[in-house]
Structure formats: structure tokens, C-alpha cells
Short mmCIF file of C-alpha atoms and ligand atoms in Angstrom, two decimals:
data_model
loop_
_atom_site.label_atom_id
_atom_site.label_comp_id
_atom_site.label_asym_id
_atom_site.label_seq_id
_atom_site.Cartn_x
_atom_site.Cartn_y
_atom_site.Cartn_z
CA MET D 1 24.10 -89.40 5.80
CA ARG D 2 22.65 -86.09 7.08
CA ILE D 3 21.99 -86.71 10.78
CA LEU D 4 20.26 -84.29 13.10
CA VAL D 5 20.74 -84.93 16.82
CA VAL D 6 18.29 -83.08 19.08
CA GLY D 7 19.72 -82.49 22.57
CA ALA D 8 23.33 -82.07 23.70
CA GLY D 9 23.19 -83.88 27.01
CA ILE D 10 25.58 -86.76 27.54
CA ILE D 11 23.68 -88.95 25.06
CA GLY D 12 23.32 -86.46 22.20
CA ALA D 13 26.84 -85.09 22.68
CA ALA D 14 28.38 -88.59 22.74
CA LEU D 15 26.42 -89.46 19.60
CA ALA D 16 27.43 -86.30 17.75
CA ASP D 17 31.04 -86.92 18.75
CA ARG D 18 30.86 -90.49 17.50
CA LEU D 19 29.16 -89.66 14.20
CA ALA D 20 30.88 -86.39 13.24
CA GLY D 21 33.48 -86.72 10.51
CA ARG D 22 31.81 -89.71 8.92
CA ASP D 23 28.30 -88.23 8.69
CA GLU D 24 27.02 -84.73 8.10
CA VAL D 25 25.97 -84.03 11.69
CA THR D 26 23.94 -81.16 13.11
CA LEU D 27 23.53 -81.04 16.90
CA VAL D 28 20.64 -78.85 18.08
CA GLU D 29 20.50 -77.81 21.74
CA ALA D 30 17.87 -75.57 23.34
CA GLU D 31 20.30 -74.13 25.88
CA GLY D 32 23.93 -75.24 25.95
CA PRO D 33 25.64 -78.66 25.99
CA GLY D 34 25.21 -80.29 29.40
CA ALA D 35 22.57 -77.78 30.53
CA GLY D 36 19.92 -80.47 31.09
CA THR D 37 19.85 -83.46 33.41
CA SER D 38 23.42 -84.46 32.55
CA GLY D 39 24.75 -81.28 34.16
CA THR D 40 22.99 -81.90 37.48
CA SER D 41 23.28 -85.68 37.62
CA TYR D 42 24.93 -87.59 40.45
CA ALA D 43 26.60 -89.32 37.49
CA TRP D 44 27.82 -92.56 39.06
CA ILE D 45 29.20 -94.87 36.40
CA ASN D 46 28.31 -98.35 37.50
CA ALA D 47 26.81 -101.78 36.93
CA ASN D 48 26.14 -102.25 40.63
CA ASP D 49 22.98 -104.33 40.34
CA PRO D 50 23.24 -108.06 39.63
CA ALA D 51 19.45 -108.62 39.49
CA ASP D 52 19.25 -108.67 35.68
CA PRO D 53 22.48 -110.31 34.40
CA SER D 54 21.90 -109.17 30.82
CA TYR D 55 21.42 -105.51 31.81
CA HIS D 56 24.38 -105.86 34.20
CA ARG D 57 26.58 -107.01 31.28
CA PHE D 58 25.30 -104.13 29.15
CA ARG D 59 26.30 -101.66 31.88
CA THR D 60 29.66 -103.34 32.49
CA ALA D 61 30.45 -102.93 28.79
CA ALA D 62 29.42 -99.28 29.12
CA MET D 63 31.94 -98.78 31.94
CA SER D 64 34.62 -100.09 29.64
CA THR D 65 33.53 -97.76 26.83
CA TRP D 66 33.90 -94.82 29.25
CA ARG D 67 37.51 -95.86 29.96
CA ASP D 68 38.27 -95.90 26.22
CA LEU D 69 36.49 -92.60 25.60
CA ALA D 70 38.29 -90.85 28.46
CA ALA D 71 41.64 -92.22 27.31
CA GLY D 72 41.00 -90.51 23.97
CA PHE D 73 40.77 -87.20 25.82
CA GLY D 74 43.95 -87.92 27.84
CA ASP D 75 42.73 -88.32 31.45
CA PRO D 76 40.26 -85.42 31.46
CA ALA D 77 39.33 -83.82 34.80
CA TRP D 78 35.65 -84.61 34.17
CA TYR D 79 36.11 -88.40 34.22
CA ARG D 80 36.94 -89.76 37.67
CA PRO D 81 37.21 -93.57 38.02
CA ALA D 82 37.77 -93.04 41.74
CA GLY D 83 35.92 -96.07 43.17
CA ASN D 84 32.79 -96.37 45.29
CA THR D 85 32.48 -97.10 48.99
CA ILE D 86 29.09 -98.18 50.29
CA TRP D 87 28.11 -99.17 53.80
CA ALA D 88 25.14 -100.39 55.77
CA ASP D 89 24.45 -100.60 59.49
CA ALA D 90 20.92 -101.99 59.88
CA ASP D 91 20.75 -105.81 59.93
CA ASP D 92 18.51 -106.19 56.88
CA ALA D 93 20.54 -103.65 54.88
CA LYS D 94 23.79 -105.40 55.84
CA SER D 95 22.44 -108.71 54.67
CA ARG D 96 21.29 -107.20 51.34
CA LEU D 97 24.67 -105.55 50.85
CA ALA D 98 26.57 -108.76 51.63
CA ASP D 99 24.37 -110.67 49.18
CA ARG D 100 24.89 -108.06 46.48
CA VAL D 101 28.68 -108.13 46.88
CA THR D 102 28.67 -111.93 46.64
CA ARG D 103 26.50 -111.92 43.51
CA LEU D 104 28.47 -109.14 41.83
CA ALA D 105 31.79 -110.85 42.58
CA ALA D 106 30.39 -114.09 41.13
CA LEU D 107 29.68 -112.18 37.90
CA GLY D 108 33.34 -111.11 37.79
CA TYR D 109 32.59 -107.53 38.87
CA ALA D 110 34.98 -105.70 41.21
CA ALA D 111 33.18 -106.01 44.56
CA GLU D 112 34.68 -106.69 48.00
CA VAL D 113 33.87 -106.30 51.66
CA ILE D 114 36.52 -104.16 53.36
CA GLY D 115 37.50 -103.53 56.98
CA PRO D 116 37.99 -100.26 58.85
CA GLY D 117 41.71 -100.12 58.05
CA ARG D 118 41.13 -100.19 54.30
CA LEU D 119 38.29 -97.66 54.70
CA ARG D 120 40.68 -95.27 56.47
CA GLU D 121 43.08 -95.53 53.51
CA LEU D 122 40.33 -94.93 50.96
CA GLU D 123 38.20 -92.33 52.75
CA PRO D 124 40.03 -91.10 55.87
CA HIS D 125 37.48 -88.39 56.70
CA ILE D 126 34.26 -90.36 56.81
CA ARG D 127 32.84 -91.85 60.00
CA VAL D 128 31.21 -95.26 59.89
CA PRO D 129 29.73 -97.11 62.91
CA ASP D 130 31.92 -99.91 64.28
CA ASP D 131 29.40 -102.61 63.38
CA ALA D 132 28.82 -101.41 59.79
CA LEU D 133 29.35 -103.66 56.79
CA ILE D 134 31.47 -101.80 54.25
CA ALA D 135 31.82 -102.66 50.56
CA HIS D 136 34.13 -101.21 47.95
CA HIS D 137 33.92 -101.23 44.15
CA ALA D 138 37.26 -100.21 42.72
CA ASP D 139 36.19 -100.00 39.06
CA GLU D 140 33.29 -97.59 39.53
CA GLY D 141 33.55 -93.84 39.22
CA TYR D 142 31.73 -90.70 38.21
CA VAL D 143 31.83 -87.96 35.65
CA HIS D 144 31.15 -84.27 35.85
CA GLY D 145 28.30 -84.43 33.36
CA GLY D 146 28.27 -80.78 32.27
CA PRO D 147 31.96 -80.56 31.35
CA ALA D 148 31.84 -84.03 29.78
CA ALA D 149 28.93 -83.10 27.49
CA ARG D 150 30.64 -79.82 26.57
CA ALA D 151 33.91 -81.60 25.74
CA LEU D 152 32.10 -84.13 23.53
CA ALA D 153 30.07 -81.44 21.74
CA GLU D 154 33.22 -79.40 21.18
CA ARG D 155 35.10 -82.38 19.75
CA ALA D 156 32.12 -83.09 17.49
CA ARG D 157 32.30 -79.49 16.26
CA GLU D 158 36.05 -79.81 15.62
CA SER D 159 35.29 -82.94 13.59
CA GLY D 160 32.86 -81.04 11.37
CA ALA D 161 29.51 -81.15 13.18
CA VAL D 162 27.37 -78.02 13.11
CA VAL D 163 26.40 -77.24 16.71
CA VAL D 164 23.32 -75.03 17.03
CA THR D 165 22.80 -73.83 20.62
CA GLY D 166 20.10 -71.63 22.14
CA HIS D 167 17.42 -72.97 19.79
CA ARG D 168 14.70 -75.44 20.65
CA ALA D 169 13.27 -77.89 18.14
CA VAL D 170 9.57 -77.11 18.42
CA ARG D 171 8.33 -79.91 16.19
CA LEU D 172 9.35 -82.84 14.05
CA ASN D 173 8.73 -82.24 10.34
CA THR D 174 7.14 -85.10 8.43
CA GLU D 175 6.28 -86.24 4.89
CA GLY D 176 3.74 -88.98 5.31
CA GLU D 177 5.14 -91.42 7.85
CA ARG D 178 8.73 -90.24 7.37
CA VAL D 179 10.34 -87.73 9.72
CA THR D 180 12.34 -85.30 7.62
CA GLY D 181 13.90 -83.06 10.28
CA VAL D 182 12.81 -80.40 12.74
CA ARG D 183 11.46 -76.88 12.91
CA LEU D 184 13.38 -74.60 15.28
CA ASP D 185 11.91 -71.93 17.53
CA ASP D 186 13.10 -69.21 15.12
CA GLY D 187 11.11 -70.78 12.25
CA ARG D 188 14.07 -72.41 10.50
CA ASP D 189 13.55 -75.92 9.13
CA LEU D 190 16.52 -78.30 9.40
CA ASP D 191 16.30 -81.30 7.04
CA ALA D 192 17.91 -84.64 7.72
CA ASP D 193 17.97 -88.23 6.49
CA LEU D 194 17.81 -89.30 10.14
CA THR D 195 16.63 -87.29 13.15
CA ILE D 196 17.82 -88.65 16.50
CA CYS D 197 15.78 -87.55 19.49
CA ALA D 198 18.15 -87.31 22.48
CA ALA D 199 16.20 -84.61 24.28
CA GLY D 200 16.15 -86.41 27.65
CA TRP D 201 13.02 -86.02 29.75
CA ARG D 202 11.64 -83.50 27.23
CA SER D 203 11.65 -86.11 24.45
CA PRO D 204 7.96 -87.09 24.76
CA ALA D 205 6.88 -83.51 24.01
CA LEU D 206 8.97 -83.34 20.84
CA LEU D 207 7.99 -86.83 19.67
CA ALA D 208 4.31 -86.10 20.27
CA THR D 209 4.44 -83.45 17.52
CA ALA D 210 4.62 -86.38 15.05
CA GLY D 211 2.20 -88.54 17.01
CA VAL D 212 4.97 -90.71 18.48
CA VAL D 213 4.52 -91.91 22.05
CA LEU D 214 7.45 -92.62 24.39
CA PRO D 215 6.77 -94.60 27.59
CA LEU D 216 8.50 -92.23 30.00
CA VAL D 217 7.39 -91.23 33.52
CA ASP D 218 5.61 -87.87 33.36
CA PRO D 219 7.42 -85.50 35.77
CA SER D 220 4.26 -83.40 36.16
CA GLU D 221 2.22 -86.33 37.54
CA PRO D 222 1.63 -85.91 41.28
CA GLY D 223 4.02 -88.20 43.18
CA SER D 224 6.22 -88.77 40.12
CA ASP D 225 9.71 -90.13 40.88
CA ALA D 226 11.25 -88.07 38.08
CA PRO D 227 11.79 -84.66 39.73
CA CYS D 228 14.49 -84.51 42.41
CA LEU D 229 16.83 -82.15 44.24
CA VAL D 230 20.62 -82.24 44.27
CA ALA D 231 22.78 -79.98 46.45
CA THR D 232 26.36 -78.89 46.04
CA THR D 233 28.47 -77.41 48.80
CA SER D 234 31.16 -74.77 48.98
CA ALA D 235 34.77 -75.97 48.74
CA ALA D 236 35.60 -79.13 50.67
CA PRO D 237 38.87 -80.25 49.07
CA GLY D 238 40.07 -83.77 49.79
CA VAL D 239 37.19 -84.52 52.17
CA VAL D 240 35.85 -87.33 50.00
CA ASN D 241 37.97 -89.10 47.38
CA GLY D 242 35.47 -91.21 45.46
CA LEU D 243 31.76 -91.98 45.63
CA VAL D 244 30.42 -92.64 49.12
CA HIS D 245 27.02 -94.23 49.65
CA ALA D 246 25.94 -94.04 53.28
CA PRO D 247 22.48 -94.87 54.58
CA GLY D 248 20.48 -91.72 53.76
CA LEU D 249 23.18 -89.89 51.79
CA SER D 250 25.13 -90.24 48.56
CA THR D 251 28.09 -87.94 48.05
CA ARG D 252 31.10 -87.42 45.81
CA PRO D 253 33.39 -84.54 44.84
CA ALA D 254 31.75 -81.82 42.72
CA GLU D 255 33.41 -80.24 39.70
CA ASP D 256 34.28 -76.99 41.52
CA GLY D 257 35.85 -78.55 44.63
CA GLY D 258 32.72 -78.88 46.77
CA LEU D 259 30.61 -81.96 47.35
CA VAL D 260 27.55 -83.26 45.52
CA LEU D 261 24.87 -84.35 48.05
CA GLU D 262 21.81 -86.42 47.20
CA ALA D 263 19.25 -88.52 49.10
CA ASP D 264 16.32 -90.17 47.33
CA ASP D 265 14.08 -90.12 50.41
CA LEU D 266 14.12 -86.30 50.41
CA ASP D 267 12.66 -86.10 46.90
CA ALA D 268 9.12 -86.86 48.03
CA GLY D 269 7.03 -83.76 47.41
CA VAL D 270 9.41 -82.33 44.81
CA ASP D 271 7.34 -81.38 41.80
CA GLU D 272 7.54 -78.99 38.89
CA SER D 273 7.51 -75.98 41.15
CA ALA D 274 9.72 -76.99 44.09
CA SER D 275 9.36 -73.97 46.38
CA PRO D 276 12.43 -72.07 47.63
CA ALA D 277 11.42 -73.08 51.17
CA LEU D 278 11.42 -76.80 50.24
CA MET D 279 14.75 -76.45 48.45
CA ASP D 280 16.29 -74.71 51.48
CA ALA D 281 14.93 -77.37 53.83
CA VAL D 282 16.27 -80.21 51.70
CA GLY D 283 19.64 -78.47 51.39
CA ALA D 284 19.84 -78.05 55.18
CA GLU D 285 18.93 -81.71 55.78
CA LEU D 286 21.49 -82.96 53.24
CA LEU D 287 24.16 -80.85 54.92
CA ALA D 288 23.17 -82.12 58.36
CA ARG D 289 23.53 -85.71 57.11
CA ALA D 290 26.88 -84.86 55.49
CA ARG D 291 28.14 -83.46 58.80
CA VAL D 292 27.30 -86.73 60.55
CA LEU D 293 29.11 -88.69 57.84
CA ILE D 294 32.09 -86.31 57.75
CA PRO D 295 32.73 -84.91 61.23
CA GLY D 296 34.41 -81.52 61.03
CA LEU D 297 32.95 -80.69 57.61
CA THR D 298 32.88 -76.88 57.44
CA ALA D 299 31.44 -76.45 53.95
CA GLU D 300 28.01 -74.85 53.54
CA VAL D 301 25.32 -75.53 50.96
CA ALA D 302 26.20 -73.49 47.89
CA ARG D 303 23.30 -74.47 45.66
CA VAL D 304 20.26 -76.73 45.53
CA ARG D 305 19.05 -77.59 42.05
CA ARG D 306 15.85 -79.20 40.92
CA CYS D 307 16.42 -81.75 38.17
CA VAL D 308 14.40 -84.31 36.29
CA ARG D 309 15.30 -87.93 35.71
CA PRO D 310 14.33 -89.30 32.27
CA LEU D 311 12.65 -92.41 33.69
CA PRO D 312 11.34 -95.07 31.28
CA LEU D 313 8.18 -96.66 32.69
CA ASP D 314 9.87 -100.07 33.11
CA GLY D 315 13.27 -98.60 34.03
CA TYR D 316 15.11 -99.83 30.93
CA PRO D 317 16.54 -97.77 28.03
CA LEU D 318 14.33 -96.65 25.13
CA ILE D 319 16.55 -96.99 22.06
CA GLY D 320 15.58 -97.44 18.43
CA SER D 321 13.67 -96.30 15.41
CA GLN D 322 10.04 -95.35 15.96
CA ARG D 323 9.30 -94.10 12.43
CA PRO D 324 11.21 -93.96 9.15
CA GLY D 325 13.74 -91.13 9.51
CA LEU D 326 13.42 -91.05 13.30
CA TYR D 327 15.54 -92.68 16.02
CA THR D 328 15.05 -92.25 19.77
CA ALA D 329 17.75 -92.52 22.46
CA VAL D 330 16.38 -91.83 25.95
CA THR D 331 17.23 -93.53 29.22
CA HIS D 332 17.82 -93.23 32.91
CA SER D 333 21.42 -94.12 33.82
CA GLY D 334 22.25 -92.18 30.69
CA ILE D 335 25.56 -91.10 32.17
CA THR D 336 26.70 -94.70 32.54
CA LEU D 337 25.23 -95.75 29.21
CA GLY D 338 25.69 -92.70 26.93
CA PRO D 339 29.04 -93.46 25.27
CA ARG D 340 28.19 -97.18 24.85
CA LEU D 341 24.85 -96.28 23.29
CA ALA D 342 26.67 -93.97 20.87
CA VAL D 343 28.87 -96.87 19.70
CA LEU D 344 25.92 -99.24 19.24
CA ILE D 345 23.65 -96.68 17.58
CA ASP D 346 26.44 -95.69 15.18
CA GLN D 347 26.81 -99.36 14.24
CA GLU D 348 23.08 -99.89 13.84
CA ILE D 349 22.24 -96.85 11.75
CA HIS D 350 25.09 -97.74 9.39
CA GLY D 351 23.67 -101.17 8.68
CA ASP D 352 25.35 -103.48 11.24
CA ALA D 353 22.87 -104.95 13.68
CA SER D 354 23.37 -104.15 17.37
CA PRO D 355 21.63 -107.12 19.01
CA GLU D 356 22.56 -105.75 22.44
CA LEU D 357 19.91 -103.07 21.85
CA ASP D 358 17.10 -105.49 20.95
CA ALA D 359 15.79 -105.69 24.52
CA TYR D 360 15.48 -101.91 24.71
CA ARG D 361 13.26 -100.96 21.78
CA PRO D 362 10.82 -98.14 22.58
CA ASP D 363 7.83 -100.15 21.29
CA ARG D 364 8.62 -103.32 23.32
CA ALA D 365 5.44 -102.99 25.40
CA ASP D 366 3.35 -103.28 22.19
CA SER D 367 5.10 -106.38 20.85
C1 FAD Q 401 19.68 -86.61 40.57
C2 FAD Q 401 20.06 -87.53 39.44
C3 FAD Q 401 20.97 -88.53 39.68
C4 FAD Q 401 21.31 -89.39 38.64
N1 FAD Q 401 22.26 -90.32 38.89
C5 FAD Q 401 22.74 -91.07 37.88
C6 FAD Q 401 23.82 -91.94 38.11
O1 FAD Q 401 24.32 -92.01 39.23
N2 FAD Q 401 24.31 -92.65 37.06
C7 FAD Q 401 23.76 -92.54 35.81
O2 FAD Q 401 24.24 -93.22 34.89
N3 FAD Q 401 22.70 -91.74 35.57
C8 FAD Q 401 22.19 -90.99 36.57
N4 FAD Q 401 21.15 -90.16 36.36
C9 FAD Q 401 20.49 -90.16 35.05
C10 FAD Q 401 21.30 -89.42 34.03
O3 FAD Q 401 21.74 -88.21 34.56
C11 FAD Q 401 20.45 -89.19 32.78
O4 FAD Q 401 19.96 -90.43 32.31
C12 FAD Q 401 21.26 -88.52 31.68
O5 FAD Q 401 21.90 -87.36 32.14
C13 FAD Q 401 20.34 -88.20 30.52
O6 FAD Q 401 21.10 -87.61 29.52
P1 FAD Q 401 20.41 -87.07 28.21
O7 FAD Q 401 21.48 -86.64 27.31
O8 FAD Q 401 19.42 -88.06 27.74
O9 FAD Q 401 19.49 -85.87 28.74
P2 FAD Q 401 19.86 -84.37 29.13
O10 FAD Q 401 21.15 -84.28 29.82
O11 FAD Q 401 18.65 -83.81 29.82
O12 FAD Q 401 20.04 -83.70 27.73
C14 FAD Q 401 18.96 -83.40 26.88
C15 FAD Q 401 19.25 -82.05 26.25
O13 FAD Q 401 18.25 -81.81 25.28
C16 FAD Q 401 17.94 -80.44 25.30
N5 FAD Q 401 16.60 -80.35 24.73
C17 FAD Q 401 15.45 -80.81 25.27
N6 FAD Q 401 14.42 -80.59 24.43
C18 FAD Q 401 14.95 -80.00 23.33
C19 FAD Q 401 14.39 -79.54 22.12
N7 FAD Q 401 13.08 -79.66 21.84
N8 FAD Q 401 15.22 -78.94 21.23
C20 FAD Q 401 16.55 -78.82 21.48
N9 FAD Q 401 17.11 -79.26 22.61
C21 FAD Q 401 16.33 -79.83 23.53
C22 FAD Q 401 18.04 -80.04 26.76
O14 FAD Q 401 18.30 -78.65 26.89
C23 FAD Q 401 19.19 -80.90 27.25
O15 FAD Q 401 20.43 -80.24 27.24
C24 FAD Q 401 20.75 -89.27 37.35
C25 FAD Q 401 19.83 -88.25 37.13
C26 FAD Q 401 19.49 -87.39 38.16
C27 FAD Q 401 18.52 -86.28 37.88
#
């Protein structure tokens, strides 16, 4: 089958890697692999929410697929199953955390409450109040999304995929109802038996060229949750070993030896044109919080980047065929889910049903 994958983020790159060799794959990327959301993502691989047991199972399976995928690359530096430490100090937050740990453990998920001694072994440099409740999840981890997407795209190319970078698909080509490929920004038409839209938060714009609607949060809407800011610091080697979720700050090691810093509450007011002043202010606040969490931290903010979450309106993945010749694969938590989605989509487009995907069809709101 001639398959055209639009977008080389974690989802498109994992798909191209999965399909190359068996299918005639072309991967089209407007910039470079990993240049979109995947390259700026906090990229925590997890199933740390027991609220929806079916979605929890889906994500747990995805964590396992990551382990298999990474093993195939021989312990790559971009896959770090380094565990997650999370703590709470306010009474209501402590009670929610304790409840979550109990429910996750009951589902067979690695979740435990730990004491200060164990915390010192895991994360010796972080400071936690004496009365905090601390949880640890040994099976969670993170990836460096940019390098991971590049490695997957490169392996797809080695397996025979054609990787076209620096060219945007400006429209879907159609014959009647059927999507027959894309037109690129240089006027070239690429034909395919199946076009897979994995263009992340930009997917609605591409799909709209064939009249297809995707229920994704519009990042340009005032007050949208999609745009956000993520900071990285200068080198801070060994300061944090895994993921650390403190009240008001999430952090983990960055790919170049610094720290990734993120806090959802600071994203209010971030829109399409986050001003340099806002970005500086958010960077300074993230660093101030990091210095409370990690006394003695000497690193400075190296970079603050604006990024956009591909947020489905109901929060769940949007996966499936929307027209003959067209398949869509867009989701938040795409880092956690990308490789698993690639396995299931591969199965499905080659004729074996993937019932695990049935809950996540893009047209579910209409049915
Ligand atoms: C701050 C932040 C924190 C996050 N934290 C987590 C987390 O902890 N865990 C988790 O699992 N997920 C997390 N996510 C979500 C996750 O990062 C995304 O779901 C995932 O990266 C999406 O991958 P993607 O391949 O769909 O999109 P992208 O990585 O955006 O890739 C899409 C690619 O398509 C290209 N493209 C777009 N339009 C076109 C076109 N017309 N033609 C050609 N190419 C095109 C873009 O250049 C881009 O490279 C987070 C996201 C953000 C922003």
C-alpha cells in the first residue's frame, strides 16, 4: 500500500517507522522531525489517572510498547524510564494523592507512598516539607521527544521510507469523497492509497481543505488551554534523577543536561503571540519555584518556548478514518500513546480490527 504520513512528530514518526518496509511510505514534514509539539513536550510517559479504567489500561499498554520500542534501539539516551516522584502538602491535595495511589495500586499499577529516607535515595537534592505526602511511581518515565522522533524517522528512512522535510502539505487532494494524497507547498502532488494526518495541533487546518472537521481545541480562541510555555535551564547535572511533580512545578532532566520546568497555572494569558516580556516573567517564576524545590540550584533559564498542546475537545484521542483514503491520528498525551497507536493503526489499516481504538473515533460525538 502507498501510505503518506503527514507530520513527523512522535505520532507520525512512530507510524512511519512501524509501516516502512512493509508499505511504500512517504513521510512529509513541514520543518524537521520532532520540530513540533513533540520536541517541546514535558513528555511524561504515564497512566497516572485511575478515573477511567479503560483509558488507564490503554495507557498502561502504551507504556509497555515504549519499553519494547526502546529495547529495539538498545537503551537509547532519549528514553528514560527513570520513575516519577510526586508530593503534596496541603490537606486536600494530600488526601487526593493518597486516594490516587490506593486506586492505582488496586489496578496493579506501580504506585506507593514513600518516606523521607526513600526520597533522599531517589532525589537527594529536592526539599520537601516534613509533613508532605510523597508518592513514587517506579514504572513511569519520560522521553526527549525531539531526538526520539528523529530516531524513528531515521529508522523509517533506513527501512525504505521516503522522508520529505521542509515542505508543508497545503491541502488534501480528493476525487469525489476519496482523499488521494496531498499537494505540497512547492506545487508537487503526492499520491497515496492512504493519507494519514498526524500533523498534531495543525491537523484541523489540513483536514478542513477537504471539508473534514476535527474536534480539537482551537489554540487561537481567547483563554484556550492549548498554548503553553515550557522553560529549560542551563546545565544542572544530577540535580534531578527522574520526574518530580511538586505543587506548582513539574521538572525533569532536559536532553542537554539542564532541567525542563513547567507549571500549568502560569499558562493563563499565553496566546498565539506570547510577548517576550510574558515569556521572561514566566521563565523567572519557574526558576524561582525550582530554587525553592532544589536549594542551591545555580542553573539559569536558558530558554522559554511557547508550544501548543493538540487537545481533543473531550480529552480523548482522535484516531480513525474520516473519509475513504484518509486516516487521522491526533491526540494529547501523544508522547505516551504514539508508539502504541502506531501498532494498533498498522493492524487496523491492514485489515485486523483494533477494538481498543473503537472508543476514540474522531466522529464519536456524531454517533
Ligand atoms: C507543555 C506540554 C506538555 C506535555 N506533556 C505531555 C506529557 O507529559 N505526556 C504526554 O504523553 N504528552 C504530553 N504532551 C502532549 C504531547 O506532547 C503531544 O500529544 C504530542 O507531542 C503530539 O505529537 P504529534 O506527533 O501529534 O504532533 P507534533 O509533535 O506537533 O508533530 C506534528 C508535526 O507535523 C508537522 N506538520 C504540521 N502541519 C503540517 C503540514 N500541513 N504538512 C507537513 N507537516 C506538518 C509539524 O511541523 C510537526 O512536526 C504535552 C504537550 C505539551 C505542549
